[in-house]
Amino acid sequence: MRGVVFDGEQIQVVDDLEVREPGPGEVLVAISAAGLCHSDLSVVDGTIPFPVPVVLGHEGAGVVEAVGVGVTHVSPGDHVALSTLANCGTCAECDRGRPTMCRQAIGRPGKPFTRGGKPVYQFASNSAFAERTVVQAVQAVRIPKDIPMPSAALIGCGVLTGVGAVLNRARVGLGESVVVIGTGGIGLNVLQGARIAGASTIVAVDANPGKEAVAREFGATHFLTSVEGVREILPDGADHAFECVGRVELIRQAVDLLDRHGQAVLLGVPPATAEASFLVSSMYLDKSILGCRYGSSRPQRDIALYAQLYREGRLLLDELVTETYPVEDFEKAAGDAEAGRVARGVLTF
């Protein structure tokens, strides 16, 4: 079968990949569509360290082909969106409803694939850039069959992370103010999360002025090409500032933009050794800097919720899909993503 494999030096679209059958508590999914997220490219450039060879991809949707012993919530033929969280479901964090904090999630990469008889790693417990993948049952969330697969694929990472950061982590309240730095796939979902939460002022900041129209479509009330004008819109500062790029200077700007009791939420991923700074004295007015893993989401609950909001016309998915590419055109898709020409490119099988 076909898949996108990174061997530590180069990316290849191969056709000799194999995947094993699902074991107890696992699901075999035929991938229909998979979003290309910058986290996939961050494995290639070393920003996210990961063992190789590895099948990339972590934002996908498809059709259940087979289930292992003990799986009852999905059946062959069901349409599912996949999460990256292979959380155990039984530890103290899972029991508290915090699966993103489960120590089993993501951190122990498996090897369900083989190529030429040799094992190949799975990225983010998912590897959606393959015609078929095996995931833990908890990662497969049934969705209505009328949701287009390219749109459904984006729920499992970009939507869960961006919208979830607003609703679950920051808990943005009705009438509050939000600044979003970076309007790529994650930033656009933060914007629509703020809109859904009822924020009154939503300022999008992106160096590319060509992104204004889509930022406003997703919920921005204002658009700026730098943070310099934020104080003209919010003289006292913002209740919430989301950094969605992963640059330490932008993290500092997010902190500096906060009003009293404000929160800076970090979503962008800088290099693993990056350090950021801030004025300690500025924090004593009850300000907070919040990390956020995967939108602090509960995928079985949240994916179903976002699918319903999409069907009601309250959450945008189709508009996120800038372009679709056959998997063979991965190189073009990656180039478009790196250059910022697409909000989200989607690979199709």
Short mmCIF file of C-alpha atoms in Angstrom, two decimals:
data_model
loop_
_atom_site.label_atom_id
_atom_site.label_comp_id
_atom_site.label_asym_id
_atom_site.label_seq_id
_atom_site.Cartn_x
_atom_site.Cartn_y
_atom_site.Cartn_z
CA MET A 1 0.00 0.00 0.00
CA ARG A 2 1.02 3.64 -0.40
CA GLY A 3 2.34 5.86 2.37
CA VAL A 4 4.60 8.83 3.11
CA VAL A 5 7.78 7.71 4.86
CA PHE A 6 10.56 9.84 6.33
CA ASP A 7 13.82 7.90 6.78
CA GLY A 8 15.78 10.62 8.56
CA GLU A 9 17.17 12.12 5.37
CA GLN A 10 14.40 12.28 2.80
CA ILE A 11 10.65 11.91 2.41
CA GLN A 12 9.35 9.31 0.00
CA VAL A 13 5.90 8.33 -1.22
CA VAL A 14 6.28 4.55 -1.24
CA ASP A 15 3.97 1.80 -2.45
CA ASP A 16 5.41 -1.19 -0.58
CA LEU A 17 4.23 -0.34 2.95
CA GLU A 18 2.39 -2.98 4.98
CA VAL A 19 0.34 -2.69 8.14
CA ARG A 20 -0.62 -5.47 10.53
CA GLU A 21 -4.14 -6.50 11.48
CA PRO A 22 -5.75 -4.83 14.51
CA GLY A 23 -5.15 -6.45 17.87
CA PRO A 24 -7.39 -6.33 20.95
CA GLY A 25 -8.68 -2.80 21.50
CA GLU A 26 -7.50 -1.59 18.10
CA VAL A 27 -9.13 -0.43 14.87
CA LEU A 28 -7.95 -0.74 11.27
CA VAL A 29 -8.94 2.34 9.25
CA ALA A 30 -8.76 2.89 5.50
CA ILE A 31 -7.68 6.54 5.25
CA SER A 32 -9.68 8.66 2.82
CA ALA A 33 -8.13 12.07 3.54
CA ALA A 34 -5.41 13.51 5.75
CA GLY A 35 -4.53 17.11 6.53
CA LEU A 36 -0.93 18.25 6.17
CA CYS A 37 -0.04 19.98 9.42
CA HIS A 38 3.20 21.83 10.17
CA SER A 39 3.86 19.29 12.92
CA ASP A 40 4.49 16.70 10.19
CA LEU A 41 7.03 19.01 8.58
CA SER A 42 8.54 19.72 11.99
CA VAL A 43 9.55 16.06 12.22
CA VAL A 44 11.42 16.45 8.94
CA ASP A 45 13.28 19.64 9.95
CA GLY A 46 14.07 18.31 13.44
CA THR A 47 11.88 20.70 15.43
CA ILE A 48 10.01 17.65 16.74
CA PRO A 49 12.49 14.83 17.45
CA PHE A 50 11.10 11.46 16.38
CA PRO A 51 12.63 8.05 15.63
CA VAL A 52 12.88 6.96 12.00
CA PRO A 53 11.87 5.51 9.64
CA VAL A 54 8.38 6.81 10.32
CA VAL A 55 5.08 7.06 8.46
CA LEU A 56 4.02 10.69 8.79
CA GLY A 57 0.54 12.18 9.21
CA HIS A 58 -1.67 12.66 12.24
CA GLU A 59 -4.83 14.43 11.03
CA GLY A 60 -7.03 11.98 9.17
CA ALA A 61 -10.45 10.53 8.50
CA GLY A 62 -11.52 7.31 6.88
CA VAL A 63 -13.63 4.18 7.00
CA VAL A 64 -13.31 1.40 9.55
CA GLU A 65 -12.21 -1.82 7.86
CA ALA A 66 -11.81 -4.10 10.86
CA VAL A 67 -11.89 -3.99 14.65
CA GLY A 68 -10.04 -5.98 17.26
CA VAL A 69 -11.44 -7.93 20.17
CA GLY A 70 -13.30 -5.76 22.67
CA VAL A 71 -14.07 -2.87 20.32
CA THR A 72 -17.78 -2.09 20.34
CA HIS A 73 -18.21 1.65 19.72
CA VAL A 74 -17.29 1.48 16.01
CA SER A 75 -17.89 -1.20 13.37
CA PRO A 76 -16.64 -1.90 9.84
CA GLY A 77 -18.15 0.64 7.45
CA ASP A 78 -18.35 3.46 10.01
CA HIS A 79 -16.84 6.80 9.07
CA VAL A 80 -14.38 8.01 11.69
CA ALA A 81 -12.15 10.97 12.44
CA LEU A 82 -8.90 10.07 14.17
CA SER A 83 -7.27 11.70 17.15
CA THR A 84 -3.58 11.47 17.98
CA LEU A 85 -4.21 10.63 21.62
CA ALA A 86 -3.71 6.94 22.25
CA ASN A 87 -4.57 7.57 25.88
CA CYS A 88 -5.02 4.57 28.13
CA GLY A 89 -8.41 5.51 29.57
CA THR A 90 -7.59 4.06 32.99
CA CYS A 91 -4.91 6.26 34.61
CA ALA A 92 -5.65 9.05 37.08
CA GLU A 93 -5.44 11.76 34.40
CA CYS A 94 -7.81 9.94 32.05
CA ASP A 95 -10.17 9.34 34.96
CA ARG A 96 -10.17 13.09 35.67
CA GLY A 97 -11.19 13.77 32.07
CA ARG A 98 -7.73 14.99 31.05
CA PRO A 99 -6.62 12.53 28.35
CA THR A 100 -4.07 15.00 26.94
CA MET A 101 -2.11 14.49 30.17
CA CYS A 102 -2.11 10.68 29.94
CA ARG A 103 1.51 9.50 29.98
CA GLN A 104 0.67 6.71 27.54
CA ALA A 105 -0.48 9.20 24.89
CA ILE A 106 1.89 9.73 21.94
CA GLY A 107 5.08 9.25 23.96
CA ARG A 108 5.60 5.55 23.23
CA PRO A 109 5.66 5.19 19.44
CA GLY A 110 4.60 1.82 18.10
CA LYS A 111 5.63 0.01 14.93
CA PRO A 112 2.49 -1.36 13.26
CA PHE A 113 4.01 -0.90 9.79
CA THR A 114 6.68 -2.81 7.92
CA ARG A 115 8.53 -2.11 4.73
CA GLY A 116 10.74 -4.72 3.14
CA GLY A 117 10.26 -6.83 6.24
CA LYS A 118 11.62 -4.11 8.53
CA PRO A 119 9.50 -2.28 11.14
CA VAL A 120 8.48 1.34 10.58
CA TYR A 121 7.39 3.74 13.33
CA GLN A 122 3.97 5.33 13.65
CA PHE A 123 3.85 9.12 14.10
CA ALA A 124 1.68 10.50 16.89
CA SER A 125 0.03 7.08 17.32
CA ASN A 126 -1.74 7.83 14.03
CA SER A 127 0.22 7.92 10.73
CA ALA A 128 -2.63 9.16 8.56
CA PHE A 129 -0.37 9.47 5.49
CA ALA A 130 -0.96 5.82 4.64
CA GLU A 131 -3.75 4.03 2.85
CA ARG A 132 -4.44 2.08 6.04
CA THR A 133 -3.44 2.54 9.64
CA VAL A 134 -4.05 0.80 12.96
CA VAL A 135 -5.02 2.97 15.94
CA GLN A 136 -6.20 2.45 19.47
CA ALA A 137 -9.97 2.19 19.65
CA VAL A 138 -10.20 5.37 21.74
CA GLN A 139 -8.67 7.31 18.81
CA ALA A 140 -11.44 6.43 16.35
CA VAL A 141 -14.50 8.67 16.74
CA ARG A 142 -17.56 7.90 14.65
CA ILE A 143 -18.82 10.83 12.59
CA PRO A 144 -21.89 11.29 10.35
CA LYS A 145 -21.38 9.95 6.84
CA ASP A 146 -22.58 13.20 5.25
CA ILE A 147 -19.44 15.10 6.36
CA PRO A 148 -16.97 15.24 3.45
CA MET A 149 -13.82 13.31 4.29
CA PRO A 150 -11.37 16.16 3.48
CA SER A 151 -13.25 18.36 5.94
CA ALA A 152 -13.68 15.64 8.55
CA ALA A 153 -9.94 14.94 8.47
CA LEU A 154 -9.17 18.39 9.88
CA ILE A 155 -11.19 17.91 13.05
CA GLY A 156 -8.66 15.52 14.59
CA CYS A 157 -5.81 18.02 14.97
CA GLY A 158 -6.31 21.60 13.76
CA VAL A 159 -9.86 21.97 15.06
CA LEU A 160 -9.30 20.06 18.29
CA THR A 161 -6.19 22.13 19.01
CA GLY A 162 -7.41 25.59 18.01
CA VAL A 163 -11.04 25.53 19.05
CA GLY A 164 -10.19 23.41 22.08
CA ALA A 165 -7.57 25.91 23.26
CA VAL A 166 -10.29 28.56 23.38
CA LEU A 167 -13.11 26.53 24.90
CA ASN A 168 -11.23 24.06 27.11
CA ARG A 169 -7.95 25.69 28.12
CA ALA A 170 -8.50 29.46 28.09
CA ARG A 171 -12.26 29.16 28.65
CA VAL A 172 -12.88 32.41 26.81
CA GLY A 173 -16.02 34.07 28.11
CA LEU A 174 -18.87 35.96 26.50
CA GLY A 175 -17.84 39.52 25.64
CA GLU A 176 -14.12 39.04 26.30
CA SER A 177 -11.31 40.16 23.99
CA VAL A 178 -8.97 37.86 22.07
CA VAL A 179 -5.77 38.42 20.08
CA VAL A 180 -4.61 35.64 17.74
CA ILE A 181 -1.02 35.83 16.47
CA GLY A 182 -0.70 33.76 13.29
CA THR A 183 -3.63 32.79 11.09
CA GLY A 184 -2.54 29.44 9.69
CA GLY A 185 -4.59 26.30 10.27
CA ILE A 186 -4.38 26.52 14.07
CA GLY A 187 -4.89 30.28 14.20
CA LEU A 188 -8.02 30.14 12.06
CA ASN A 189 -9.49 27.57 14.43
CA VAL A 190 -8.65 29.77 17.40
CA LEU A 191 -10.51 32.58 15.64
CA GLN A 192 -13.61 30.49 15.13
CA GLY A 193 -13.36 29.13 18.65
CA ALA A 194 -13.39 32.71 19.94
CA ARG A 195 -16.40 33.46 17.74
CA ILE A 196 -18.25 30.39 19.04
CA ALA A 197 -17.38 31.38 22.62
CA GLY A 198 -18.95 34.80 22.10
CA ALA A 199 -15.82 36.98 22.32
CA SER A 200 -16.66 40.57 21.43
CA THR A 201 -13.32 41.77 20.01
CA ILE A 202 -11.21 39.27 18.07
CA VAL A 203 -7.99 40.67 16.65
CA ALA A 204 -6.10 38.57 14.09
CA VAL A 205 -2.42 39.37 13.55
CA ASP A 206 -0.53 38.01 10.56
CA ALA A 207 2.35 39.43 8.53
CA ASN A 208 0.62 38.36 5.31
CA PRO A 209 -2.12 40.90 4.44
CA GLY A 210 -3.56 38.40 1.99
CA LYS A 211 -4.94 36.43 4.93
CA GLU A 212 -7.32 39.15 6.08
CA ALA A 213 -10.39 37.93 4.19
CA VAL A 214 -10.21 34.37 5.50
CA ALA A 215 -9.39 35.58 9.03
CA ARG A 216 -12.53 37.71 9.04
CA GLU A 217 -14.56 34.82 7.60
CA PHE A 218 -13.53 32.68 10.57
CA GLY A 219 -14.38 35.32 13.15
CA ALA A 220 -11.84 38.14 13.30
CA THR A 221 -13.38 41.55 13.98
CA HIS A 222 -10.05 43.27 13.24
CA PHE A 223 -6.96 42.35 11.20
CA LEU A 224 -3.42 43.69 11.62
CA THR A 225 -0.10 42.85 10.01
CA SER A 226 1.80 43.42 13.27
CA VAL A 227 0.98 43.72 16.96
CA GLU A 228 1.80 47.43 16.91
CA GLY A 229 -1.81 48.43 16.39
CA VAL A 230 -3.37 46.15 18.99
CA ARG A 231 -3.30 48.79 21.73
CA GLU A 232 -5.25 51.16 19.53
CA ILE A 233 -8.05 48.59 19.43
CA LEU A 234 -7.61 47.34 23.01
CA PRO A 235 -6.04 50.22 25.01
CA ASP A 236 -5.98 48.20 28.24
CA GLY A 237 -4.79 45.02 26.60
CA ALA A 238 -6.41 41.69 25.78
CA ASP A 239 -8.15 39.20 28.00
CA HIS A 240 -6.58 36.38 25.97
CA ALA A 241 -3.65 36.25 23.53
CA PHE A 242 -2.91 33.08 21.54
CA GLU A 243 0.53 32.56 19.96
CA CYS A 244 0.05 30.19 17.01
CA VAL A 245 3.39 30.49 15.19
CA GLY A 246 6.03 29.10 17.54
CA ARG A 247 8.51 31.99 17.70
CA VAL A 248 9.87 33.17 21.03
CA GLU A 249 9.67 36.87 20.12
CA LEU A 250 5.97 36.42 19.37
CA ILE A 251 5.47 34.65 22.69
CA ARG A 252 6.91 37.74 24.38
CA GLN A 253 4.58 39.97 22.37
CA ALA A 254 1.59 37.85 23.39
CA VAL A 255 2.50 38.28 27.06
CA ASP A 256 3.04 42.01 26.67
CA LEU A 257 -0.39 42.45 25.09
CA LEU A 258 -2.30 41.18 28.11
CA ASP A 259 -4.67 43.19 30.25
CA ARG A 260 -4.95 42.57 33.97
CA HIS A 261 -5.90 38.97 34.66
CA GLY A 262 -5.09 38.18 31.03
CA GLN A 263 -3.91 34.85 29.69
CA ALA A 264 -1.29 34.10 27.04
CA VAL A 265 -1.84 30.65 25.52
CA LEU A 266 1.05 29.01 23.68
CA LEU A 267 0.08 26.86 20.69
CA GLY A 268 2.95 27.32 18.22
CA VAL A 269 5.83 24.85 18.48
CA PRO A 270 9.34 26.37 18.56
CA PRO A 271 12.47 24.15 18.65
CA ALA A 272 12.58 21.88 21.69
CA THR A 273 15.40 23.85 23.34
CA ALA A 274 13.92 27.31 22.72
CA GLU A 275 13.62 29.67 25.68
CA ALA A 276 11.34 32.71 25.97
CA SER A 277 11.54 35.67 28.34
CA PHE A 278 9.11 38.09 29.94
CA LEU A 279 9.11 40.83 32.54
CA VAL A 280 8.39 39.17 35.86
CA SER A 281 7.01 42.41 37.27
CA SER A 282 4.35 42.42 34.54
CA MET A 283 2.85 39.18 35.83
CA TYR A 284 1.75 40.33 39.27
CA LEU A 285 -1.59 41.62 38.01
CA ASP A 286 -2.90 38.02 37.91
CA LYS A 287 -1.62 37.39 34.39
CA SER A 288 -0.95 33.83 33.24
CA ILE A 289 1.12 32.04 30.62
CA LEU A 290 -0.55 28.77 29.68
CA GLY A 291 0.82 25.84 27.78
CA CYS A 292 -1.75 23.85 25.88
CA ARG A 293 -1.44 20.30 24.59
CA TYR A 294 -3.84 19.35 21.82
CA GLY A 295 -6.47 21.87 22.87
CA SER A 296 -6.85 20.22 26.30
CA SER A 297 -9.35 18.12 24.41
CA ARG A 298 -11.41 15.05 25.16
CA PRO A 299 -11.55 13.66 21.61
CA GLN A 300 -14.48 11.27 21.97
CA ARG A 301 -16.58 14.16 23.26
CA ASP A 302 -15.09 17.05 21.31
CA ILE A 303 -14.87 15.52 17.83
CA ALA A 304 -18.55 14.57 18.01
CA LEU A 305 -19.40 18.08 19.26
CA TYR A 306 -17.48 19.82 16.48
CA ALA A 307 -19.03 17.54 13.87
CA GLN A 308 -22.46 18.58 15.14
CA LEU A 309 -21.53 22.28 15.13
CA TYR A 310 -20.36 21.87 11.53
CA ARG A 311 -23.67 20.31 10.51
CA GLU A 312 -25.47 23.23 12.18
CA GLY A 313 -23.38 25.73 10.22
CA ARG A 314 -21.69 27.11 13.34
CA LEU A 315 -18.21 25.66 12.77
CA LEU A 316 -16.33 26.03 9.49
CA LEU A 317 -14.54 23.02 8.00
CA ASP A 318 -14.93 23.15 4.22
CA GLU A 319 -13.42 26.64 4.23
CA LEU A 320 -10.26 25.31 5.91
CA VAL A 321 -9.51 22.99 2.99
CA THR A 322 -7.55 25.27 0.70
CA GLU A 323 -6.53 22.55 -1.71
CA THR A 324 -6.58 18.76 -2.02
CA TYR A 325 -3.67 16.75 -3.40
CA PRO A 326 -3.36 13.10 -4.38
CA VAL A 327 -0.82 11.52 -2.05
CA GLU A 328 1.63 11.24 -4.94
CA ASP A 329 1.81 15.07 -4.94
CA PHE A 330 3.08 15.21 -1.36
CA GLU A 331 6.11 17.26 -2.32
CA LYS A 332 3.92 19.99 -3.84
CA ALA A 333 1.59 19.92 -0.84
CA ALA A 334 4.54 20.30 1.54
CA GLY A 335 5.96 23.16 -0.50
CA ASP A 336 2.65 25.01 -0.48
CA ALA A 337 2.35 24.54 3.29
CA GLU A 338 5.89 25.74 3.95
CA ALA A 339 5.33 28.84 1.80
CA GLY A 340 2.04 29.64 3.53
CA ARG A 341 0.07 29.37 0.29
CA VAL A 342 -2.58 27.18 1.93
CA ALA A 343 -4.38 27.28 5.27
CA ARG A 344 -4.62 23.52 5.15
CA GLY A 345 -3.71 21.21 2.33
CA VAL A 346 -5.34 17.78 2.38
CA LEU A 347 -3.88 14.57 0.94
CA THR A 348 -6.37 12.13 -0.56
CA PHE A 349 -6.11 8.41 -1.18
#
